[in-house]
Short mmCIF file of C-alpha atoms and ligand atoms in Angstrom, two decimals:
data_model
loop_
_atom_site.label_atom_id
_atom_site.label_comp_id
_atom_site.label_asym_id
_atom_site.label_seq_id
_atom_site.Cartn_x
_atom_site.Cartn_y
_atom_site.Cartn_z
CA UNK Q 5 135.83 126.62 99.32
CA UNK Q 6 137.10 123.63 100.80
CA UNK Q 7 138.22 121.80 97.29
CA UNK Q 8 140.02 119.62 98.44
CA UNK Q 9 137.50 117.64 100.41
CA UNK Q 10 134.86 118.03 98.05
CA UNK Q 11 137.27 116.02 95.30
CA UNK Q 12 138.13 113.89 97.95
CA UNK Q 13 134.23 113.30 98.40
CA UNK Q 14 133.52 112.66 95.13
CA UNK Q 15 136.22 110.10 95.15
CA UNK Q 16 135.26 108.11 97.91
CA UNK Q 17 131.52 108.56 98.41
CA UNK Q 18 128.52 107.00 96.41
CA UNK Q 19 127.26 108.79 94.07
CA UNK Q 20 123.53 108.96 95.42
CA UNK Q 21 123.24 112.95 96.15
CA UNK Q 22 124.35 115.85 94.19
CA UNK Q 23 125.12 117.35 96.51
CA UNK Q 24 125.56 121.89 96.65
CA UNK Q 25 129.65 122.61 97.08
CA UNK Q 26 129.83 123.85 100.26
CA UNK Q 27 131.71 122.42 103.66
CA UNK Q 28 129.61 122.87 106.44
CA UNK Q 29 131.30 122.92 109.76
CA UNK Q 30 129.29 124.20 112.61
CA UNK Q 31 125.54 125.38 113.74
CA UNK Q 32 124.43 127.19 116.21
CA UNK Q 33 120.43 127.57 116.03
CA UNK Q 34 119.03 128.15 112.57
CA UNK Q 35 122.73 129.08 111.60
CA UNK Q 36 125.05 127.04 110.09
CA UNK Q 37 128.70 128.25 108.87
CA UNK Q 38 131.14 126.24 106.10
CA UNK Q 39 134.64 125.72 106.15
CA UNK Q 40 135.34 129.40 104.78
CA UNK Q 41 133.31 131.24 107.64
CA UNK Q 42 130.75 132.02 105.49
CA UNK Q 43 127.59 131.92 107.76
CA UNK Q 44 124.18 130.52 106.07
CA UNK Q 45 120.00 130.96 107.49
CA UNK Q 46 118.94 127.46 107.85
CA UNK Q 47 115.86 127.05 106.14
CA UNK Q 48 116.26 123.66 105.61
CA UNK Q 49 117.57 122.12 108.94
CA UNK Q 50 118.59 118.62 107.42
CA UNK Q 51 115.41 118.66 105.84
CA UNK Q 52 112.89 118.67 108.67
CA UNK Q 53 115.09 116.98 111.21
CA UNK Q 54 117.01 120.02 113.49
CA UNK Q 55 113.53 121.44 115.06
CA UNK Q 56 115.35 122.67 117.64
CA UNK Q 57 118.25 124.62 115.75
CA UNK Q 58 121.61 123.30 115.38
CA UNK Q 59 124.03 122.44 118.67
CA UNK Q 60 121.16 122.39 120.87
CA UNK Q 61 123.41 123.34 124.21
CA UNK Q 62 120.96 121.04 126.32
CA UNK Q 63 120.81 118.00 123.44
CA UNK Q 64 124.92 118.80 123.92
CA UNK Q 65 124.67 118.14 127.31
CA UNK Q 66 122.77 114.93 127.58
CA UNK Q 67 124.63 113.37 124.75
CA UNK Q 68 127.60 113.93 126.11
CA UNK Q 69 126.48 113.00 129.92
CA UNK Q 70 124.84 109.61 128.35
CA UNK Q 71 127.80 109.04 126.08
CA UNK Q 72 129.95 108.87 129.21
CA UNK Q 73 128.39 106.37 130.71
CA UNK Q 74 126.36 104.08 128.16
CA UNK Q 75 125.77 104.18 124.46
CA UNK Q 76 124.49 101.00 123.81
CA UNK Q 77 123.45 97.32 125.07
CA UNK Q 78 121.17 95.22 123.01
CA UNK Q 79 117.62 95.19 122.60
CA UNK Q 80 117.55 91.79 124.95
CA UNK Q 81 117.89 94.05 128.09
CA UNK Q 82 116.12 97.48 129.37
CA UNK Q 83 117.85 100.84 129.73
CA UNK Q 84 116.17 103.46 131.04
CA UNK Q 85 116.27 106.32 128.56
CA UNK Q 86 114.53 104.46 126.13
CA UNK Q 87 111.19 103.26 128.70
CA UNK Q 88 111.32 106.75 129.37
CA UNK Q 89 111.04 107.85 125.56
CA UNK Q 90 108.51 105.33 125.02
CA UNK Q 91 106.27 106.47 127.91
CA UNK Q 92 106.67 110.03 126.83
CA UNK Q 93 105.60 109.50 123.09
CA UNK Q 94 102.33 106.77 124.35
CA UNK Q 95 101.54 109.67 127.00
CA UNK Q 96 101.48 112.28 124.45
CA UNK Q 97 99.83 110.23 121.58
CA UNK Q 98 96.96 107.65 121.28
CA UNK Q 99 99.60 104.84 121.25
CA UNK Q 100 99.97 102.37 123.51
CA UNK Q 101 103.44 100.77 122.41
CA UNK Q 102 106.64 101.88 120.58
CA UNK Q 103 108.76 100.43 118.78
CA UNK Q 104 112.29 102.06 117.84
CA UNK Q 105 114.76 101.81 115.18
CA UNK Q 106 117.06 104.24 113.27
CA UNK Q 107 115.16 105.77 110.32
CA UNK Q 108 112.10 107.23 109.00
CA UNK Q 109 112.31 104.06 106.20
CA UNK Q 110 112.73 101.68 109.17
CA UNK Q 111 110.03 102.96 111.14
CA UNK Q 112 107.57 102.66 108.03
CA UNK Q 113 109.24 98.87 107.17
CA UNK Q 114 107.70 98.15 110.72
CA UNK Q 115 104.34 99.57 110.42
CA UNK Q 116 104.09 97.77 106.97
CA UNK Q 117 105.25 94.34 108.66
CA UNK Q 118 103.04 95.07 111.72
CA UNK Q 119 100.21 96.00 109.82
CA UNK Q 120 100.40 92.44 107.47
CA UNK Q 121 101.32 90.56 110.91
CA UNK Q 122 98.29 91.69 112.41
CA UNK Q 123 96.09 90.34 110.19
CA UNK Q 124 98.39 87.22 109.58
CA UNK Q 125 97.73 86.53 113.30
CA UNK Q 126 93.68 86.00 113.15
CA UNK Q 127 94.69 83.81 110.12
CA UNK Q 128 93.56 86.46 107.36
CA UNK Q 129 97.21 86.32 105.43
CA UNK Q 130 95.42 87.41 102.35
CA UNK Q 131 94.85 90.48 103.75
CA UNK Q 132 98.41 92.12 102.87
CA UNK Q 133 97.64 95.06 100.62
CA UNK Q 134 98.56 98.14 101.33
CA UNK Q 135 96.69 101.33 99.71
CA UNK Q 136 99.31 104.40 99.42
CA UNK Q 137 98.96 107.39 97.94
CA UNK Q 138 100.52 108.99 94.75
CA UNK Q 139 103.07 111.47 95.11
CA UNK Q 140 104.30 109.79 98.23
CA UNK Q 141 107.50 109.34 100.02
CA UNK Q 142 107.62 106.35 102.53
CA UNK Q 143 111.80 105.93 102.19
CA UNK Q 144 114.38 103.76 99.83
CA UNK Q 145 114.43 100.59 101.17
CA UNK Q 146 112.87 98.00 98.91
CA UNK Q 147 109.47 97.77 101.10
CA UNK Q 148 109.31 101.93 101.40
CA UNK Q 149 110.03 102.55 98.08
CA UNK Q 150 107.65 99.77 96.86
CA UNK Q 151 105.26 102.14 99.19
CA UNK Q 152 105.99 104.77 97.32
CA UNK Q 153 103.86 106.49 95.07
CA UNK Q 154 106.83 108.13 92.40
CA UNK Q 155 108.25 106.08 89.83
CA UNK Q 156 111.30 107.71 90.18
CA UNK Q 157 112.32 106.28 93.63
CA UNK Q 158 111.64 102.97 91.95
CA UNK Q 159 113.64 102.97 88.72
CA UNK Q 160 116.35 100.60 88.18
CA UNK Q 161 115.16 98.10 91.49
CA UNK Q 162 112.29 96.09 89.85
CA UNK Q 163 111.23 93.78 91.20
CA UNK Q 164 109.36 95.53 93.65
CA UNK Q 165 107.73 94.61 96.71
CA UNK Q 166 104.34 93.14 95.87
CA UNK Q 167 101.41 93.90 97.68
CA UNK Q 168 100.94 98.36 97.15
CA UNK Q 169 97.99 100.04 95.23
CA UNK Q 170 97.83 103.46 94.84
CA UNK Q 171 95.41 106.48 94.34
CA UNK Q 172 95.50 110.19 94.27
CA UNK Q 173 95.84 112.06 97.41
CA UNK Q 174 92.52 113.65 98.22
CA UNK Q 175 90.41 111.37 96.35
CA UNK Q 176 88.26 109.90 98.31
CA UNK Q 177 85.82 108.10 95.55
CA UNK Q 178 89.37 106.17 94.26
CA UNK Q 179 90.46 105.17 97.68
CA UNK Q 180 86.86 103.72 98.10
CA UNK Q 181 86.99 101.72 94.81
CA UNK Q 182 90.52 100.39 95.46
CA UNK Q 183 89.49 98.68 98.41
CA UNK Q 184 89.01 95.00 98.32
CA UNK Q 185 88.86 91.82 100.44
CA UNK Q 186 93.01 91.46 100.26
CA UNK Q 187 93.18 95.35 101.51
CA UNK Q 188 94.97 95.29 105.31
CA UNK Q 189 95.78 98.93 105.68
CA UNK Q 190 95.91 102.94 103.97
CA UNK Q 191 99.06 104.50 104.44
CA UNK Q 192 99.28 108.17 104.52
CA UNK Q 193 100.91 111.50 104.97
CA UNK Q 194 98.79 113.87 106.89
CA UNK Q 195 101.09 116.61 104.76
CA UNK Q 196 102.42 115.54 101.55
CA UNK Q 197 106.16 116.55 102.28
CA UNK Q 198 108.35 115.47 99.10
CA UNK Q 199 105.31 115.47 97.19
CA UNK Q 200 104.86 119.01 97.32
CA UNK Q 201 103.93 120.63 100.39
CA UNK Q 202 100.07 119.46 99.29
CA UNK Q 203 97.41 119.52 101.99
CA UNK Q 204 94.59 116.86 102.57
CA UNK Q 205 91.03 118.55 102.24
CA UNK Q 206 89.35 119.66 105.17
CA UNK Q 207 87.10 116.50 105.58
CA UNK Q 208 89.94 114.03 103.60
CA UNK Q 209 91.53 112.23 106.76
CA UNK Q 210 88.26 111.81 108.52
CA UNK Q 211 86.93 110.32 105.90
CA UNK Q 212 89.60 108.09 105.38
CA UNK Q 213 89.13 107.11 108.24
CA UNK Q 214 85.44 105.92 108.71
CA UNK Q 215 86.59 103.95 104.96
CA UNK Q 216 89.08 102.07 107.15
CA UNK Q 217 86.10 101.43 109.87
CA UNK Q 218 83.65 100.36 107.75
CA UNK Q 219 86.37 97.67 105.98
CA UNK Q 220 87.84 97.07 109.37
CA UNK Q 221 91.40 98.60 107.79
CA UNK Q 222 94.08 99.96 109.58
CA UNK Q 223 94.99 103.43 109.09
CA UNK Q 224 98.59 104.33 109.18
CA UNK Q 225 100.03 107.97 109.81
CA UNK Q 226 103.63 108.57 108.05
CA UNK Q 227 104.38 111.59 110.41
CA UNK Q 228 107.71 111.11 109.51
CA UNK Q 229 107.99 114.97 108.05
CA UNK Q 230 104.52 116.50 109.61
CA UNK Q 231 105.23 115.06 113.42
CA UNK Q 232 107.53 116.86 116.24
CA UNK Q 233 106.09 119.84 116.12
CA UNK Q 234 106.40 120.72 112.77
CA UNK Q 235 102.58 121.67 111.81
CA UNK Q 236 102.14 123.34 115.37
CA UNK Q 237 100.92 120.73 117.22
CA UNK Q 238 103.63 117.82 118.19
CA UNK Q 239 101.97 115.49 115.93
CA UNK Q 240 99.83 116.99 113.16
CA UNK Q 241 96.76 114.34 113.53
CA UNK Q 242 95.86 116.31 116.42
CA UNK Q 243 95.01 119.31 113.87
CA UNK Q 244 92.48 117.16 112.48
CA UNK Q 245 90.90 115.39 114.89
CA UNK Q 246 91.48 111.41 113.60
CA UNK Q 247 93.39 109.17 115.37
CA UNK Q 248 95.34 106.54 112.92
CA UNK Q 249 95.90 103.10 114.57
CA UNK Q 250 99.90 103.06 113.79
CA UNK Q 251 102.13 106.42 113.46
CA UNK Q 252 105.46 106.24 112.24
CA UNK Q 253 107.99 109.20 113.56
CA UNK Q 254 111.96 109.70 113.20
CA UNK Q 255 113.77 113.33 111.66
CA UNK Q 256 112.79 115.69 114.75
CA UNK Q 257 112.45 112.83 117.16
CA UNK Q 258 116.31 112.89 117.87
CA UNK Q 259 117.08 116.86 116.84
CA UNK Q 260 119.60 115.05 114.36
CA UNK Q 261 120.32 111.99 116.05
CA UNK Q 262 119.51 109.06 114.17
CA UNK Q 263 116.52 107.24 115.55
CA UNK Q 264 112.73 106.63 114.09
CA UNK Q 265 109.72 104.96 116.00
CA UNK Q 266 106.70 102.98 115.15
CA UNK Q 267 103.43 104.13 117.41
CA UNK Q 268 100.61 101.70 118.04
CA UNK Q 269 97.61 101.04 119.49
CA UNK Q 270 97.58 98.11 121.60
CA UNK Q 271 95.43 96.05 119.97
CA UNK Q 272 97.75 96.29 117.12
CA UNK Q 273 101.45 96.29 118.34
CA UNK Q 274 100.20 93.08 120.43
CA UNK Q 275 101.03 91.04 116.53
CA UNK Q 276 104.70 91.59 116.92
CA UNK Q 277 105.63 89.22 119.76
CA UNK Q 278 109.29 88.48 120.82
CA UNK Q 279 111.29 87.67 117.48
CA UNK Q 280 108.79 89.47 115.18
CA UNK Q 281 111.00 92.37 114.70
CA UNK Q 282 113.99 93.77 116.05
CA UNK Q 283 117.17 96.53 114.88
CA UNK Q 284 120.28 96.22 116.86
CA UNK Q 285 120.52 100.04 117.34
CA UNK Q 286 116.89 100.72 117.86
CA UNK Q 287 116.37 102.76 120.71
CA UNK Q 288 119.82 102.92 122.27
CA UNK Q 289 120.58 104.75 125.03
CA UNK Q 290 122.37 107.59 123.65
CA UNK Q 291 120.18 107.77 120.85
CA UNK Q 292 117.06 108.24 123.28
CA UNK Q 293 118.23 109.94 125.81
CA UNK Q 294 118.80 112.94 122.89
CA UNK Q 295 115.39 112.43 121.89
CA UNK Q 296 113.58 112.62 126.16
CA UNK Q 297 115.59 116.05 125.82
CA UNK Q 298 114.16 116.73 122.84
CA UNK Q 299 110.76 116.27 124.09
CA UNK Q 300 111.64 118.26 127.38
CA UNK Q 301 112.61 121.21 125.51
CA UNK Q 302 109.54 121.30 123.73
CA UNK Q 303 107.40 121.72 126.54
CA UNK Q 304 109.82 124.34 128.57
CA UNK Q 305 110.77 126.60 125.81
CA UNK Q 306 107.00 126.27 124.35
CA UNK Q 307 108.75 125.29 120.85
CA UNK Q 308 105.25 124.89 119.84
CA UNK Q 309 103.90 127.97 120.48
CA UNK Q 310 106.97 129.54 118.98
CA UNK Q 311 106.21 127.61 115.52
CA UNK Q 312 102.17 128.95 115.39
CA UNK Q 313 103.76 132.49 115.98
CA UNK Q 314 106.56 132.51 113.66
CA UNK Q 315 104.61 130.00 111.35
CA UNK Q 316 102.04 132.43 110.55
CA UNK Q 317 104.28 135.42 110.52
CA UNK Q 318 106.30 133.26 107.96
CA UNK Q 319 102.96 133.22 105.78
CA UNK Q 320 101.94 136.46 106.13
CA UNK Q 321 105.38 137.25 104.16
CA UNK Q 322 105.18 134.79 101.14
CA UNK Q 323 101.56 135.74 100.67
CA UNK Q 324 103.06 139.34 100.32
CA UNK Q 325 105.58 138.21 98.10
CA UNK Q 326 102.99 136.44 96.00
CA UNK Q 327 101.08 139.88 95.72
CA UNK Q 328 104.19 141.49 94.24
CA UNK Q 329 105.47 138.49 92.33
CA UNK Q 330 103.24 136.47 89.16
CA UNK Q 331 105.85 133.42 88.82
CA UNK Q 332 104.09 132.69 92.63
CA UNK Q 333 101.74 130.58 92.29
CA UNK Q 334 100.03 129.40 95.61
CA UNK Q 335 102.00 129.61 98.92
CA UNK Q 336 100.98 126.62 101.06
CA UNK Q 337 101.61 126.06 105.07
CA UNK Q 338 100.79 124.80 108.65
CA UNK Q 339 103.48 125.40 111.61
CA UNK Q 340 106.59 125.53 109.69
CA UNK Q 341 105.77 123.20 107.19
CA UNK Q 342 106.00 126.02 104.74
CA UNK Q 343 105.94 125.03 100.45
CA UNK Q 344 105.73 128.03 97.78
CA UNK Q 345 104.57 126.70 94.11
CA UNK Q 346 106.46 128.35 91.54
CA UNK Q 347 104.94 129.07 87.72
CA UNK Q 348 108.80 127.98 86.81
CA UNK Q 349 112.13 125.49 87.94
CA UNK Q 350 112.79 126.24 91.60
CA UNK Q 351 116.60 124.78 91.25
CA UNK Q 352 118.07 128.34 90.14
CA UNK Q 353 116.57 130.04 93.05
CA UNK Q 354 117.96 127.19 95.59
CA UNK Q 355 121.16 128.35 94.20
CA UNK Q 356 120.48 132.26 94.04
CA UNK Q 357 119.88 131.99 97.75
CA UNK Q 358 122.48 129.51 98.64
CA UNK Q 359 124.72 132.47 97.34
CA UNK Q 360 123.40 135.22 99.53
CA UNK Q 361 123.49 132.82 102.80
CA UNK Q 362 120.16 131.30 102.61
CA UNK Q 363 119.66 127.41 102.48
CA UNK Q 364 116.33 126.21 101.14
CA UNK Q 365 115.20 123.23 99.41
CA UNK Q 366 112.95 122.68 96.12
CA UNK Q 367 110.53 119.47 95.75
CA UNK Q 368 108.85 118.71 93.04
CA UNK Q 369 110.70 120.78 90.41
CA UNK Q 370 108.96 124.16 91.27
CA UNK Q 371 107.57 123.71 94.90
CA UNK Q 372 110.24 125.56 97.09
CA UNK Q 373 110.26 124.05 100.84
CA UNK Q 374 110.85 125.68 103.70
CA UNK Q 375 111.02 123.38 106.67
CA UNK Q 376 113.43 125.86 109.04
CA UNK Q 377 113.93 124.76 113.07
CA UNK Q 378 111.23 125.96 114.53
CA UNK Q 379 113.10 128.08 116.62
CA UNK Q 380 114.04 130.53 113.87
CA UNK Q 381 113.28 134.07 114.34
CA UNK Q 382 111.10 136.84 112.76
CA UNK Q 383 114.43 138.80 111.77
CA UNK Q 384 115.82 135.36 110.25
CA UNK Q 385 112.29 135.10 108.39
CA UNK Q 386 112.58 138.65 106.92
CA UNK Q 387 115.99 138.13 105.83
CA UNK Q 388 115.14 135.41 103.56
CA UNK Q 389 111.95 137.66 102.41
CA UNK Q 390 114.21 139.94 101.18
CA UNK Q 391 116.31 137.94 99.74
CA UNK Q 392 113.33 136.22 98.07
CA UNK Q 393 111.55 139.64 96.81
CA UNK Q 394 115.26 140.74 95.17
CA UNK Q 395 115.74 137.52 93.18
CA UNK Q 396 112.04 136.74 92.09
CA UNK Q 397 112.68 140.17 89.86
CA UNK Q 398 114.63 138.05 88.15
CA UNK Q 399 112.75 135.28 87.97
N1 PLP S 429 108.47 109.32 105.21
C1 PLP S 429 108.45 110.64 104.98
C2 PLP S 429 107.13 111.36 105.00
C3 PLP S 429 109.63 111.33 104.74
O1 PLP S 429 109.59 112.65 104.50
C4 PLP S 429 110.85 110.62 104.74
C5 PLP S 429 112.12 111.30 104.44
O2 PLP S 429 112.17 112.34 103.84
C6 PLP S 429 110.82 109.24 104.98
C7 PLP S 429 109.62 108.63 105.21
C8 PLP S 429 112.10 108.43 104.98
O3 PLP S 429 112.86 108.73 106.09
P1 PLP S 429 114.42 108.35 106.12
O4 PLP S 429 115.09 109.16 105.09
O5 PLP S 429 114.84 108.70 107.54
O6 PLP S 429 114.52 106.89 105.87
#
């Protein structure tokens, strides 16, 4: 173990993760290896972000091509990797304009700002509320984390952001009584991701939805987690048929690049006008000329396709693991957006597993997530099974 570095770390770095004590140095796939050679199954892949596996050769290539010959210019000229990101995501969603920046938190800061603006523009300013959901995550900075339904994220930065209500996930009936004449917009997760792996009802979303017709609300997406693929589909609205008027993307977007992206229709995006909003980075050139790749690969090495197959094989396993196993409570998925309740802590097991070569991540105190690139394999899958199956004896 690289102990050196790690005291080094802890001398030098904030304090904001605990983080596990191991160097990593190199990936390759869903592989990574530390400083020591010890080689690891990603199951976590930067939480949600590496879709495409570690050191994608043709993300290599590009990034290294673009970073010969541009990296960045401001935002007050065009370039022409990030028009042609932009027309790729509006082809392949119902959006009509993007916006870019560097972050999942950044992309929802804009779709909260639009979402106010737009209603600030036919003069209804006292329409600024914003109905989240509890159990959310929406990002740290003050606006996001005001968003966000967990007092945790919150503690210690009072005062908050004004202007966020909350209700369950699911319920309908609350969402529907929270409403009011100062409501602008419902911001959701089509899959709660740090809450839990939890799952909207069949009929939730759609119904959502006609609530924000009949109050003439905007619906936001936070596909921040759920989108690129991760569900099975690229964005996971598609799985259930509503259409939100803004979507907010960023993790898989860049395969580990830094970059996020607000999606609107045009109706909507048309209340940020010149000065509105703006990032220096957003949608640089090396930044989105990562992400076109991304998008490239997707559709020639059918990454989608790949994630139904191995998504449901990934399933089939945990539901036989929760046949052999009592401390398994309910094993919950779509795609590779994979969560197994526990009756019991999931921290010792992150840990177990860590130990054997097998990196997986635990929301929620007992909710074990397994968000993996979605090009991981059948063999990697039973590996971790196995690994799973010895340990839960234990457990
Ligand atoms: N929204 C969702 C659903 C997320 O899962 C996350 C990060 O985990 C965020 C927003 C915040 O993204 P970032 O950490 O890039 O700011």
């Amino acid at each position: 173990m690289n102990m050196e570095l790690i005291e080094q770390a802890d001398r030098v770095l904030a304090h904001t993760y605990q983080r596990y004590p191991i160097v990593f140095s190199r990936g390759r796939g869903a592989t990574l290896w530390d400083t020591d050679g010890k080689q690891y199954t990603d199951f976590v892949a930067g939480i949600a972000v590496c879709n495409l596996g570690h050191a994608h050769p043709r993300i290599a290539d590009v990034l290294a091509q673009q970073a010969r010959v541009l990296c960045h210019v401001s935002n007050l000229y065009y370039t022409l990797p990030q028009v042609t990101l932009a027309t790729m995501l509006v082809e392949k969603s119902f959006g009509d304009r993007v916006f870019f920046c560097n972050s999942g938190a950044e992309a929802n800061e804009a779709a909260i700002k639009l979402a106010r603006r737009y209603f600030h523009a036919q003069g209804k300013a006292d329409r600024h509320r914003i109905i989240a959901m509890d159990k959310s995550f929406h990002g740290r900075t003050m606006a996001t984390l005001s968003a966000t339904g967990q007092d945790k994220i919150r503690q210690g930065f009072s005062p908050i952001l004004e202007g966020f209500d909350f209700v369950p996930y699911n319920d309908l009936d609350a969402l529907e009584a929270m409403v009011d004449t100062r409501t602008c917009a419902v911001l959701v997760e089509p899959v709660q991701g740090e809450g839990g792996i939890r799952f909207p009802h069949d009929s939730y979303l759609g119904a959502v939805r006609k609530l924000c017709d009949d109050n003439g609300l905007l619906l936001i997406f936070d596909e921040i987690q759920t989108g690129m693929g991760r569900t099975g589909s690229l964005f996971a609205y598609e799985q259930c048929d509503v259409t939100p008027d803004i979507m907010t993307l960023a993790k898989g977007l860049g395969n580990g690049l830094p970059i996020g992206a607000m999606v609107a229709r045009e109706e909507v995006a048309a209340a940020f006008t010149p000065g509105a909003h703006a990032t220096t980075f957003g949608g640089n050139p090396l930044v989105t000329a990562a992400a076109v790749e991304v998008l490239r690969v997707f559709e020639e090495e059918d990454i989608l396709g790949r994630c139904v197959a191995v998504g449901a094989y990934f399933r089939e396993r945990l539901l036989g693991l929760k046949a052999r196993h009592e401390c398994i409570r309910e094993v919950r998925s779509r795609g590779l957006m994979v969560g197994m309740e526990l009756a019991g802590e999931g921290a010792p097991l992150v840990s177990a597993c860590m130990n054997r070569g097998f990196l997986i991540n635990c929301t929620q105190g007992n909710v074990l997530r397994f968000v993996p690139p979605l090009v991981i394999s059948r063999e990697e899958v039973d590996g971790l099974i196995d690994c799973l199956d010895e340990l839960l004896k234990g457990f």
